[in-house]
Amino acid sequence: MTGQPPTYSERVNGEWLIRGRDGRLSVYLTSDDGALCRAERIPGGAWDPPREVGGDDKVHPGVAVGHGADGYAHLASWRSTGSGESVLVHSTHYRPLLAALDWSPIGHPNKKGERTGTPAVAVDAQGRAHVFVRNVGTGISMVAQKERGGWDPWRDLKGQGVQGAPVAVTAESGCVEAYAAVSGAILYYRQAKPGTIPVWEETLEVPVRPRTLRALATSADRTTLFFTDESGDVCAWRPGSKPVPVLAAAGPGPVAAVRCELDGHDCTLLAQRSASGRVAFAAYPTEEEAAGAWWTESGPGLPPDAEVALAKDHENRVAAATLSPSSGRLLVTRRKDEPGLALKAWQEV
């Protein structure tokens, strides 16, 4: 792209910092004109300028991204069809420096109508995208790719009063799961086994703040949902158990989360823009919230709308990125090759 820097708008729902199949890191951005991607030219190297994703068709802000075990990124968004109606569209991005597939329509959860909410995407072990979105009845609907191309019919997964976008995640078992916030509770949807239709399995009665959900696969058969409750604590919940407070939220919005090895231990690393404007990090042994965690701040002060993302790079080191929609600044850092969680200096790319 040439000319003025793009104006970024709503945050991307899902994993917007991704390590591709070729080891390059890429970030997905949402602009007033649709979706953009920036990628490293070589793993660990300089970054290319933003490139449009999905061809010439324009989509609404509010893009969702899911990441498969095969390294491919799957994107979903809404595209206007005129006459006050929109349709959900999907694109697959196989490698960061290649063009993504053109946007392809996948329908509407209520057959037709306007946008119903920001979607969420998860990719199962067979590389099939599952798109979740709030429907007109304020429950959750889902559509999934077929194994040999095309899409299955839309499914109404039930629920009511969903607030904000759902979040979707793939467990290590390959099963796709989704979470959604409602007033005073969280809804949990899960596949019984890969390839089946997810079902509404559990409701957690909890005073959750909408738009603070983040899900992560944390063991062979369990995922953990992180959310901020009304008292301001970041909590961890694994369905079938009670939620556990981890630590006080550093700031508003969802945390970023990634599993990584720190000093030989399997740890979960959280990151969030703090109230001071810097990025705060906290780590603890995975699924051992009782061990305690505390925030350590890093980097420069960021605008209030800055978002944080975490991933692992081509050398399996933790990488972190921040993006401010208002300023368009993308900052990146990586863990140093030394004990603990020492980070390199943040760089604008």
mmCIF file of C-alpha atoms in Angstrom:
data_model
loop_
_atom_site.group_PDB
_atom_site.id
_atom_site.type_symbol
_atom_site.label_atom_id
_atom_site.label_comp_id
_atom_site.label_asym_id
_atom_site.label_seq_id
_atom_site.Cartn_x
_atom_site.Cartn_y
_atom_site.Cartn_z
ATOM 1 C CA MET A 1 0.000 0.000 0.000
ATOM 2 C CA THR A 2 1.125 3.523 -0.706
ATOM 3 C CA GLY A 3 0.210 7.009 0.422
ATOM 4 C CA GLN A 4 -1.012 7.841 3.899
ATOM 5 C CA PRO A 5 -0.859 5.180 6.649
ATOM 6 C CA PRO A 6 -4.161 3.326 7.022
ATOM 7 C CA THR A 7 -6.581 4.333 9.731
ATOM 8 C CA TYR A 8 -7.175 1.365 11.993
ATOM 9 C CA SER A 9 -10.518 0.944 13.670
ATOM 10 C CA GLU A 10 -11.976 -1.831 15.822
ATOM 11 C CA ARG A 11 -9.688 -4.407 17.371
ATOM 12 C CA VAL A 12 -9.385 -7.806 15.737
ATOM 13 C CA ASN A 13 -11.235 -10.559 17.586
ATOM 14 C CA GLY A 14 -8.880 -13.509 18.104
ATOM 15 C CA GLU A 15 -5.207 -14.211 17.507
ATOM 16 C CA TRP A 16 -4.041 -11.155 15.583
ATOM 17 C CA LEU A 17 -0.307 -11.880 16.133
ATOM 18 C CA ILE A 18 0.477 -15.191 14.424
ATOM 19 C CA ARG A 19 3.509 -17.307 13.569
ATOM 20 C CA GLY A 20 2.931 -18.617 10.081
ATOM 21 C CA ARG A 21 3.889 -21.951 8.584
ATOM 22 C CA ASP A 22 7.138 -20.437 7.304
ATOM 23 C CA GLY A 23 8.128 -19.062 10.738
ATOM 24 C CA ARG A 24 7.386 -15.434 9.938
ATOM 25 C CA LEU A 25 5.361 -13.403 12.377
ATOM 26 C CA SER A 26 2.402 -11.517 10.978
ATOM 27 C CA VAL A 27 -0.225 -9.216 12.433
ATOM 28 C CA TYR A 28 -3.789 -8.729 11.249
ATOM 29 C CA LEU A 29 -5.336 -5.299 11.456
ATOM 30 C CA THR A 30 -8.804 -3.975 10.829
ATOM 31 C CA SER A 31 -9.226 -0.676 9.009
ATOM 32 C CA ASP A 32 -12.173 1.411 7.866
ATOM 33 C CA ASP A 33 -11.804 -0.312 4.488
ATOM 34 C CA GLY A 34 -11.501 -3.896 5.721
ATOM 35 C CA ALA A 35 -8.635 -6.158 6.779
ATOM 36 C CA LEU A 36 -4.881 -5.719 6.477
ATOM 37 C CA CYS A 37 -1.841 -7.883 7.169
ATOM 38 C CA ARG A 38 1.742 -6.992 8.018
ATOM 39 C CA ALA A 39 4.472 -9.653 8.026
ATOM 40 C CA GLU A 40 8.192 -10.118 8.587
ATOM 41 C CA ARG A 41 10.172 -10.377 5.338
ATOM 42 C CA ILE A 42 12.251 -13.119 6.917
ATOM 43 C CA PRO A 43 11.757 -14.721 10.349
ATOM 44 C CA GLY A 44 13.024 -12.237 12.912
ATOM 45 C CA GLY A 45 13.686 -9.589 10.255
ATOM 46 C CA ALA A 46 12.205 -6.295 9.097
ATOM 47 C CA TRP A 47 8.479 -5.912 8.478
ATOM 48 C CA ASP A 48 6.685 -5.162 5.225
ATOM 49 C CA PRO A 49 4.055 -2.404 4.945
ATOM 50 C CA PRO A 50 0.368 -3.342 5.414
ATOM 51 C CA ARG A 51 -1.295 -5.292 2.608
ATOM 52 C CA GLU A 52 -4.988 -5.738 1.986
ATOM 53 C CA VAL A 53 -6.449 -9.168 2.735
ATOM 54 C CA GLY A 54 -9.235 -10.849 0.816
ATOM 55 C CA GLY A 55 -9.056 -9.186 -2.583
ATOM 56 C CA ASP A 56 -10.806 -6.024 -3.719
ATOM 57 C CA ASP A 57 -14.066 -6.498 -1.817
ATOM 58 C CA LYS A 58 -14.527 -4.134 1.110
ATOM 59 C CA VAL A 59 -15.654 -5.532 4.442
ATOM 60 C CA HIS A 60 -16.892 -3.907 7.605
ATOM 61 C CA PRO A 61 -14.512 -3.251 10.516
ATOM 62 C CA GLY A 62 -14.600 -6.007 13.107
ATOM 63 C CA VAL A 63 -12.528 -8.830 11.618
ATOM 64 C CA ALA A 64 -12.053 -12.159 13.423
ATOM 65 C CA VAL A 65 -8.941 -14.326 13.033
ATOM 66 C CA GLY A 66 -8.340 -17.970 13.903
ATOM 67 C CA HIS A 67 -5.086 -19.913 13.582
ATOM 68 C CA GLY A 68 -4.806 -23.585 12.665
ATOM 69 C CA ALA A 69 -2.162 -26.110 13.693
ATOM 70 C CA ASP A 70 -1.111 -26.089 10.026
ATOM 71 C CA GLY A 71 -0.067 -22.438 10.397
ATOM 72 C CA TYR A 72 -2.840 -21.075 8.183
ATOM 73 C CA ALA A 73 -4.880 -18.057 9.245
ATOM 74 C CA HIS A 74 -8.646 -17.976 8.755
ATOM 75 C CA LEU A 75 -10.468 -14.642 8.733
ATOM 76 C CA ALA A 76 -14.157 -13.775 8.936
ATOM 77 C CA SER A 77 -15.972 -10.471 8.601
ATOM 78 C CA TRP A 78 -19.181 -8.890 7.342
ATOM 79 C CA ARG A 79 -19.690 -7.535 3.819
ATOM 80 C CA SER A 80 -22.583 -5.315 2.815
ATOM 81 C CA THR A 81 -24.850 -6.719 0.090
ATOM 82 C CA GLY A 82 -26.961 -3.579 -0.260
ATOM 83 C CA SER A 83 -30.558 -2.845 0.747
ATOM 84 C CA GLY A 84 -29.607 -2.783 4.420
ATOM 85 C CA GLU A 85 -28.335 -6.363 4.455
ATOM 86 C CA SER A 86 -24.948 -7.977 5.024
ATOM 87 C CA VAL A 87 -23.401 -11.412 4.713
ATOM 88 C CA LEU A 88 -20.528 -13.039 6.572
ATOM 89 C CA VAL A 89 -17.449 -13.736 4.461
ATOM 90 C CA HIS A 90 -14.359 -15.900 4.976
ATOM 91 C CA SER A 91 -10.785 -15.865 3.704
ATOM 92 C CA THR A 92 -7.815 -18.192 4.201
ATOM 93 C CA HIS A 93 -4.252 -16.885 4.362
ATOM 94 C CA TYR A 94 -1.739 -19.671 3.787
ATOM 95 C CA ARG A 95 1.512 -17.730 4.114
ATOM 96 C CA PRO A 96 2.104 -14.187 5.363
ATOM 97 C CA LEU A 97 3.859 -12.907 2.223
ATOM 98 C CA LEU A 98 1.370 -14.481 -0.191
ATOM 99 C CA ALA A 99 -1.991 -12.993 -1.065
ATOM 100 C CA ALA A 100 -4.901 -14.342 0.953
ATOM 101 C CA LEU A 101 -7.829 -15.971 -0.819
ATOM 102 C CA ASP A 102 -10.602 -13.604 -1.890
ATOM 103 C CA TRP A 103 -13.469 -13.106 0.523
ATOM 104 C CA SER A 104 -16.068 -15.846 0.023
ATOM 105 C CA PRO A 105 -19.656 -15.575 1.353
ATOM 106 C CA ILE A 106 -20.692 -18.050 4.041
ATOM 107 C CA GLY A 107 -24.196 -16.757 4.701
ATOM 108 C CA HIS A 108 -26.058 -15.174 7.590
ATOM 109 C CA PRO A 109 -27.017 -16.830 10.909
ATOM 110 C CA ASN A 110 -30.655 -15.827 10.283
ATOM 111 C CA LYS A 111 -30.539 -16.423 6.502
ATOM 112 C CA LYS A 112 -30.605 -12.690 5.780
ATOM 113 C CA GLY A 113 -30.468 -9.334 7.511
ATOM 114 C CA GLU A 114 -27.950 -6.832 8.799
ATOM 115 C CA ARG A 115 -24.858 -7.506 10.878
ATOM 116 C CA THR A 116 -25.580 -9.206 14.181
ATOM 117 C CA GLY A 117 -22.204 -8.895 15.905
ATOM 118 C CA THR A 118 -18.460 -9.431 15.555
ATOM 119 C CA PRO A 119 -17.673 -13.084 14.722
ATOM 120 C CA ALA A 120 -15.087 -15.406 16.276
ATOM 121 C CA VAL A 121 -13.087 -18.098 14.460
ATOM 122 C CA ALA A 122 -11.470 -21.349 15.605
ATOM 123 C CA VAL A 123 -9.757 -23.933 13.380
ATOM 124 C CA ASP A 124 -9.980 -27.636 14.213
ATOM 125 C CA ALA A 125 -7.270 -30.289 13.888
ATOM 126 C CA GLN A 126 -8.335 -31.006 10.293
ATOM 127 C CA GLY A 127 -7.892 -27.355 9.301
ATOM 128 C CA ARG A 128 -11.626 -26.573 9.128
ATOM 129 C CA ALA A 129 -12.718 -23.108 10.188
ATOM 130 C CA HIS A 130 -15.635 -22.738 12.616
ATOM 131 C CA VAL A 131 -17.251 -19.291 12.690
ATOM 132 C CA PHE A 132 -19.324 -18.268 15.725
ATOM 133 C CA VAL A 133 -21.458 -15.132 15.861
ATOM 134 C CA ARG A 134 -24.361 -13.675 17.829
ATOM 135 C CA ASN A 135 -27.661 -14.079 15.983
ATOM 136 C CA VAL A 136 -30.788 -11.908 15.826
ATOM 137 C CA GLY A 137 -32.185 -13.702 18.881
ATOM 138 C CA THR A 138 -28.990 -12.715 20.804
ATOM 139 C CA GLY A 139 -27.900 -16.354 21.108
ATOM 140 C CA ILE A 140 -24.923 -17.954 19.329
ATOM 141 C CA SER A 141 -24.943 -19.494 15.844
ATOM 142 C CA MET A 142 -22.125 -21.342 14.101
ATOM 143 C CA VAL A 143 -21.122 -22.466 10.621
ATOM 144 C CA ALA A 144 -18.223 -24.823 9.842
ATOM 145 C CA GLN A 145 -16.234 -25.794 6.775
ATOM 146 C CA LYS A 146 -16.739 -29.233 5.331
ATOM 147 C CA GLU A 147 -13.718 -31.517 5.174
ATOM 148 C CA ARG A 148 -13.773 -31.598 1.355
ATOM 149 C CA GLY A 149 -14.756 -28.014 0.650
ATOM 150 C CA GLY A 150 -17.844 -25.904 1.090
ATOM 151 C CA TRP A 151 -19.714 -25.192 4.294
ATOM 152 C CA ASP A 152 -22.189 -27.055 6.471
ATOM 153 C CA PRO A 153 -25.560 -25.428 7.256
ATOM 154 C CA TRP A 154 -25.761 -22.750 9.911
ATOM 155 C CA ARG A 155 -26.546 -24.109 13.387
ATOM 156 C CA ASP A 156 -28.360 -22.283 16.186
ATOM 157 C CA LEU A 157 -26.432 -23.192 19.346
ATOM 158 C CA LYS A 158 -29.012 -21.467 21.594
ATOM 159 C CA GLY A 159 -28.437 -19.013 24.407
ATOM 160 C CA GLN A 160 -29.817 -15.518 24.879
ATOM 161 C CA GLY A 161 -28.609 -12.049 25.818
ATOM 162 C CA VAL A 162 -25.036 -12.395 24.478
ATOM 163 C CA GLN A 163 -23.030 -9.223 25.064
ATOM 164 C CA GLY A 164 -20.029 -8.424 22.892
ATOM 165 C CA ALA A 165 -18.269 -10.869 20.617
ATOM 166 C CA PRO A 166 -17.859 -14.545 21.541
ATOM 167 C CA VAL A 167 -14.384 -16.052 21.755
ATOM 168 C CA ALA A 168 -13.444 -19.367 20.135
ATOM 169 C CA VAL A 169 -10.553 -21.737 20.815
ATOM 170 C CA THR A 170 -9.336 -25.177 19.749
ATOM 171 C CA ALA A 171 -8.347 -27.594 22.498
ATOM 172 C CA GLU A 172 -5.278 -29.789 22.135
ATOM 173 C CA SER A 173 -7.696 -32.649 21.462
ATOM 174 C CA GLY A 174 -8.739 -30.848 18.263
ATOM 175 C CA CYS A 175 -12.217 -30.034 19.579
ATOM 176 C CA VAL A 176 -13.525 -26.534 19.009
ATOM 177 C CA GLU A 177 -14.969 -24.572 21.930
ATOM 178 C CA ALA A 178 -16.565 -21.147 22.356
ATOM 179 C CA TYR A 179 -17.438 -18.820 25.216
ATOM 180 C CA ALA A 180 -19.833 -15.881 25.325
ATOM 181 C CA ALA A 181 -20.715 -13.326 28.009
ATOM 182 C CA VAL A 182 -24.299 -12.565 29.042
ATOM 183 C CA SER A 183 -25.557 -10.456 31.916
ATOM 184 C CA GLY A 184 -24.196 -12.094 35.079
ATOM 185 C CA ALA A 185 -22.956 -15.258 33.386
ATOM 186 C CA ILE A 186 -20.741 -16.951 30.780
ATOM 187 C CA LEU A 187 -22.026 -19.502 28.256
ATOM 188 C CA TYR A 188 -19.768 -22.403 27.243
ATOM 189 C CA TYR A 189 -20.111 -24.387 23.987
ATOM 190 C CA ARG A 190 -18.090 -27.486 23.127
ATOM 191 C CA GLN A 191 -17.695 -30.297 20.603
ATOM 192 C CA ALA A 192 -17.958 -33.773 22.136
ATOM 193 C CA LYS A 193 -15.400 -34.937 19.575
ATOM 194 C CA PRO A 194 -13.785 -33.425 16.464
ATOM 195 C CA GLY A 195 -16.183 -32.956 13.581
ATOM 196 C CA THR A 196 -19.367 -32.873 15.675
ATOM 197 C CA ILE A 197 -21.658 -29.899 16.238
ATOM 198 C CA PRO A 198 -20.738 -27.859 19.321
ATOM 199 C CA VAL A 199 -23.440 -27.763 21.993
ATOM 200 C CA TRP A 200 -24.240 -25.412 24.855
ATOM 201 C CA GLU A 201 -22.743 -27.406 27.717
ATOM 202 C CA GLU A 202 -22.467 -25.172 30.768
ATOM 203 C CA THR A 203 -23.409 -21.769 32.159
ATOM 204 C CA LEU A 204 -21.201 -20.118 34.772
ATOM 205 C CA GLU A 205 -23.033 -17.651 36.983
ATOM 206 C CA VAL A 206 -20.456 -14.887 37.481
ATOM 207 C CA PRO A 207 -20.428 -11.080 37.313
ATOM 208 C CA VAL A 208 -18.333 -10.826 34.142
ATOM 209 C CA ARG A 209 -17.351 -7.670 32.311
ATOM 210 C CA PRO A 210 -18.280 -8.101 28.636
ATOM 211 C CA ARG A 211 -15.475 -7.767 26.071
ATOM 212 C CA THR A 212 -12.813 -9.061 28.494
ATOM 213 C CA LEU A 213 -12.860 -12.745 27.447
ATOM 214 C CA ARG A 214 -9.764 -14.594 26.215
ATOM 215 C CA ALA A 215 -9.483 -18.386 25.826
ATOM 216 C CA LEU A 216 -6.358 -20.565 25.743
ATOM 217 C CA ALA A 217 -5.721 -24.316 25.431
ATOM 218 C CA THR A 218 -3.893 -25.211 28.644
ATOM 219 C CA SER A 219 -3.775 -29.037 28.740
ATOM 220 C CA ALA A 220 -4.549 -32.092 26.641
ATOM 221 C CA ASP A 221 -8.283 -31.923 27.316
ATOM 222 C CA ARG A 222 -8.974 -28.518 28.846
ATOM 223 C CA THR A 223 -9.104 -24.882 27.856
ATOM 224 C CA THR A 224 -8.956 -21.937 30.244
ATOM 225 C CA LEU A 225 -11.052 -18.813 29.887
ATOM 226 C CA PHE A 226 -9.641 -15.570 31.252
ATOM 227 C CA PHE A 227 -12.067 -12.774 32.041
ATOM 228 C CA THR A 228 -12.353 -9.728 34.285
ATOM 229 C CA ASP A 229 -15.098 -9.816 36.888
ATOM 230 C CA GLU A 230 -17.018 -6.815 38.213
ATOM 231 C CA SER A 231 -14.606 -6.428 41.145
ATOM 232 C CA GLY A 232 -11.732 -5.894 38.692
ATOM 233 C CA ASP A 233 -9.947 -9.237 39.071
ATOM 234 C CA VAL A 234 -8.650 -11.256 36.138
ATOM 235 C CA CYS A 235 -10.119 -14.722 36.711
ATOM 236 C CA ALA A 236 -9.343 -18.114 35.176
ATOM 237 C CA TRP A 237 -12.106 -20.634 34.551
ATOM 238 C CA ARG A 238 -11.947 -24.205 33.306
ATOM 239 C CA PRO A 239 -15.433 -25.613 32.689
ATOM 240 C CA GLY A 240 -16.459 -28.169 35.273
ATOM 241 C CA SER A 241 -14.760 -26.226 38.065
ATOM 242 C CA LYS A 242 -15.074 -22.863 39.788
ATOM 243 C CA PRO A 243 -13.355 -19.707 38.487
ATOM 244 C CA VAL A 244 -10.171 -18.662 40.285
ATOM 245 C CA PRO A 245 -8.973 -15.054 40.705
ATOM 246 C CA VAL A 246 -5.458 -14.729 39.297
ATOM 247 C CA LEU A 247 -4.618 -11.091 40.027
ATOM 248 C CA ALA A 248 -6.118 -7.628 39.781
ATOM 249 C CA ALA A 249 -6.528 -6.458 36.186
ATOM 250 C CA ALA A 250 -3.753 -4.110 35.101
ATOM 251 C CA GLY A 251 -6.199 -2.186 32.923
ATOM 252 C CA PRO A 252 -9.414 -2.483 30.918
ATOM 253 C CA GLY A 253 -9.977 -4.857 28.043
ATOM 254 C CA PRO A 254 -9.048 -8.520 27.602
ATOM 255 C CA VAL A 255 -5.681 -9.981 28.505
ATOM 256 C CA ALA A 256 -3.465 -11.586 25.889
ATOM 257 C CA ALA A 257 -2.352 -15.106 26.819
ATOM 258 C CA VAL A 258 0.163 -17.687 25.583
ATOM 259 C CA ARG A 259 1.732 -20.869 26.948
ATOM 260 C CA CYS A 260 5.525 -20.875 26.968
ATOM 261 C CA GLU A 261 8.492 -22.432 28.700
ATOM 262 C CA LEU A 262 10.147 -20.249 31.321
ATOM 263 C CA ASP A 263 13.233 -21.644 33.029
ATOM 264 C CA GLY A 264 12.157 -25.188 32.213
ATOM 265 C CA HIS A 265 8.558 -24.799 33.431
ATOM 266 C CA ASP A 266 5.318 -24.845 31.430
ATOM 267 C CA CYS A 267 3.922 -21.390 32.150
ATOM 268 C CA THR A 268 1.019 -19.226 31.082
ATOM 269 C CA LEU A 269 1.999 -15.667 30.251
ATOM 270 C CA LEU A 270 -0.561 -12.872 30.422
ATOM 271 C CA ALA A 271 -0.203 -9.340 29.065
ATOM 272 C CA GLN A 272 -2.419 -6.271 29.230
ATOM 273 C CA ARG A 273 -2.160 -2.531 28.718
ATOM 274 C CA SER A 274 -1.948 -1.162 32.246
ATOM 275 C CA ALA A 275 -3.630 1.903 33.694
ATOM 276 C CA SER A 276 -0.251 3.677 33.479
ATOM 277 C CA GLY A 277 -0.221 3.115 29.706
ATOM 278 C CA ARG A 278 2.625 0.583 29.605
ATOM 279 C CA VAL A 279 2.350 -3.157 28.872
ATOM 280 C CA ALA A 280 2.104 -5.311 31.985
ATOM 281 C CA PHE A 281 3.216 -8.962 31.990
ATOM 282 C CA ALA A 282 2.473 -11.731 34.500
ATOM 283 C CA ALA A 283 3.390 -15.434 34.410
ATOM 284 C CA TYR A 284 2.541 -18.477 36.517
ATOM 285 C CA PRO A 285 2.756 -22.290 36.139
ATOM 286 C CA THR A 286 0.029 -23.373 33.716
ATOM 287 C CA GLU A 287 -3.249 -24.280 35.463
ATOM 288 C CA GLU A 288 -1.664 -23.516 38.853
ATOM 289 C CA GLU A 289 -3.271 -20.161 39.587
ATOM 290 C CA ALA A 290 -2.768 -20.703 43.326
ATOM 291 C CA ALA A 291 0.970 -20.269 42.775
ATOM 292 C CA GLY A 292 0.346 -16.545 42.418
ATOM 293 C CA ALA A 293 1.192 -13.991 39.750
ATOM 294 C CA TRP A 294 2.076 -10.311 39.668
ATOM 295 C CA TRP A 295 2.404 -7.667 36.982
ATOM 296 C CA THR A 296 5.720 -6.310 35.693
ATOM 297 C CA GLU A 297 5.497 -3.341 33.336
ATOM 298 C CA SER A 298 7.541 -2.899 30.164
ATOM 299 C CA GLY A 299 7.973 -0.514 27.262
ATOM 300 C CA PRO A 300 6.775 3.029 26.569
ATOM 301 C CA GLY A 301 3.434 4.564 27.450
ATOM 302 C CA LEU A 302 0.706 3.699 24.949
ATOM 303 C CA PRO A 303 -2.580 5.371 23.946
ATOM 304 C CA PRO A 304 -5.714 4.202 25.798
ATOM 305 C CA ASP A 305 -6.916 2.195 22.779
ATOM 306 C CA ALA A 306 -3.699 0.148 22.429
ATOM 307 C CA GLU A 307 -4.161 -3.638 22.270
ATOM 308 C CA VAL A 308 -1.593 -6.297 23.216
ATOM 309 C CA ALA A 309 -0.981 -9.680 21.564
ATOM 310 C CA LEU A 310 1.343 -12.593 22.379
ATOM 311 C CA ALA A 311 2.793 -15.427 20.255
ATOM 312 C CA LYS A 312 5.940 -17.516 19.888
ATOM 313 C CA ASP A 313 8.404 -16.763 17.087
ATOM 314 C CA HIS A 314 10.432 -19.042 14.788
ATOM 315 C CA GLU A 315 12.837 -19.804 17.655
ATOM 316 C CA ASN A 316 9.938 -20.526 20.035
ATOM 317 C CA ARG A 317 10.643 -17.337 21.971
ATOM 318 C CA VAL A 318 7.794 -15.256 23.319
ATOM 319 C CA ALA A 319 7.003 -12.294 21.092
ATOM 320 C CA ALA A 320 4.684 -9.436 22.029
ATOM 321 C CA ALA A 321 3.087 -6.754 19.889
ATOM 322 C CA THR A 322 0.997 -3.677 20.595
ATOM 323 C CA LEU A 323 -1.166 -1.767 18.154
ATOM 324 C CA SER A 324 -2.938 1.526 18.694
ATOM 325 C CA PRO A 325 -5.867 2.097 16.292
ATOM 326 C CA SER A 326 -5.742 5.867 16.870
ATOM 327 C CA SER A 327 -2.026 6.267 16.120
ATOM 328 C CA GLY A 328 -1.442 3.265 13.828
ATOM 329 C CA ARG A 329 1.806 2.461 15.686
ATOM 330 C CA LEU A 330 2.835 -1.201 15.782
ATOM 331 C CA LEU A 331 5.461 -2.056 18.426
ATOM 332 C CA VAL A 332 7.120 -5.451 18.779
ATOM 333 C CA THR A 333 9.457 -7.087 21.292
ATOM 334 C CA ARG A 334 10.852 -10.565 21.987
ATOM 335 C CA ARG A 335 12.170 -12.431 24.972
ATOM 336 C CA LYS A 336 15.930 -12.336 25.418
ATOM 337 C CA ASP A 337 17.944 -15.555 25.440
ATOM 338 C CA GLU A 338 18.483 -15.509 29.180
ATOM 339 C CA PRO A 339 16.695 -16.751 32.326
ATOM 340 C CA GLY A 340 13.409 -15.200 33.374
ATOM 341 C CA LEU A 341 11.216 -13.021 31.217
ATOM 342 C CA ALA A 342 13.696 -10.356 30.171
ATOM 343 C CA LEU A 343 12.532 -8.631 26.975
ATOM 344 C CA LYS A 344 14.393 -6.822 24.255
ATOM 345 C CA ALA A 345 13.719 -3.140 23.681
ATOM 346 C CA TRP A 346 10.368 -2.425 22.043
ATOM 347 C CA GLN A 347 10.727 -1.462 18.388
ATOM 348 C CA GLU A 348 8.285 0.332 16.127
ATOM 349 C CA VAL A 349 7.908 -1.520 12.828
#
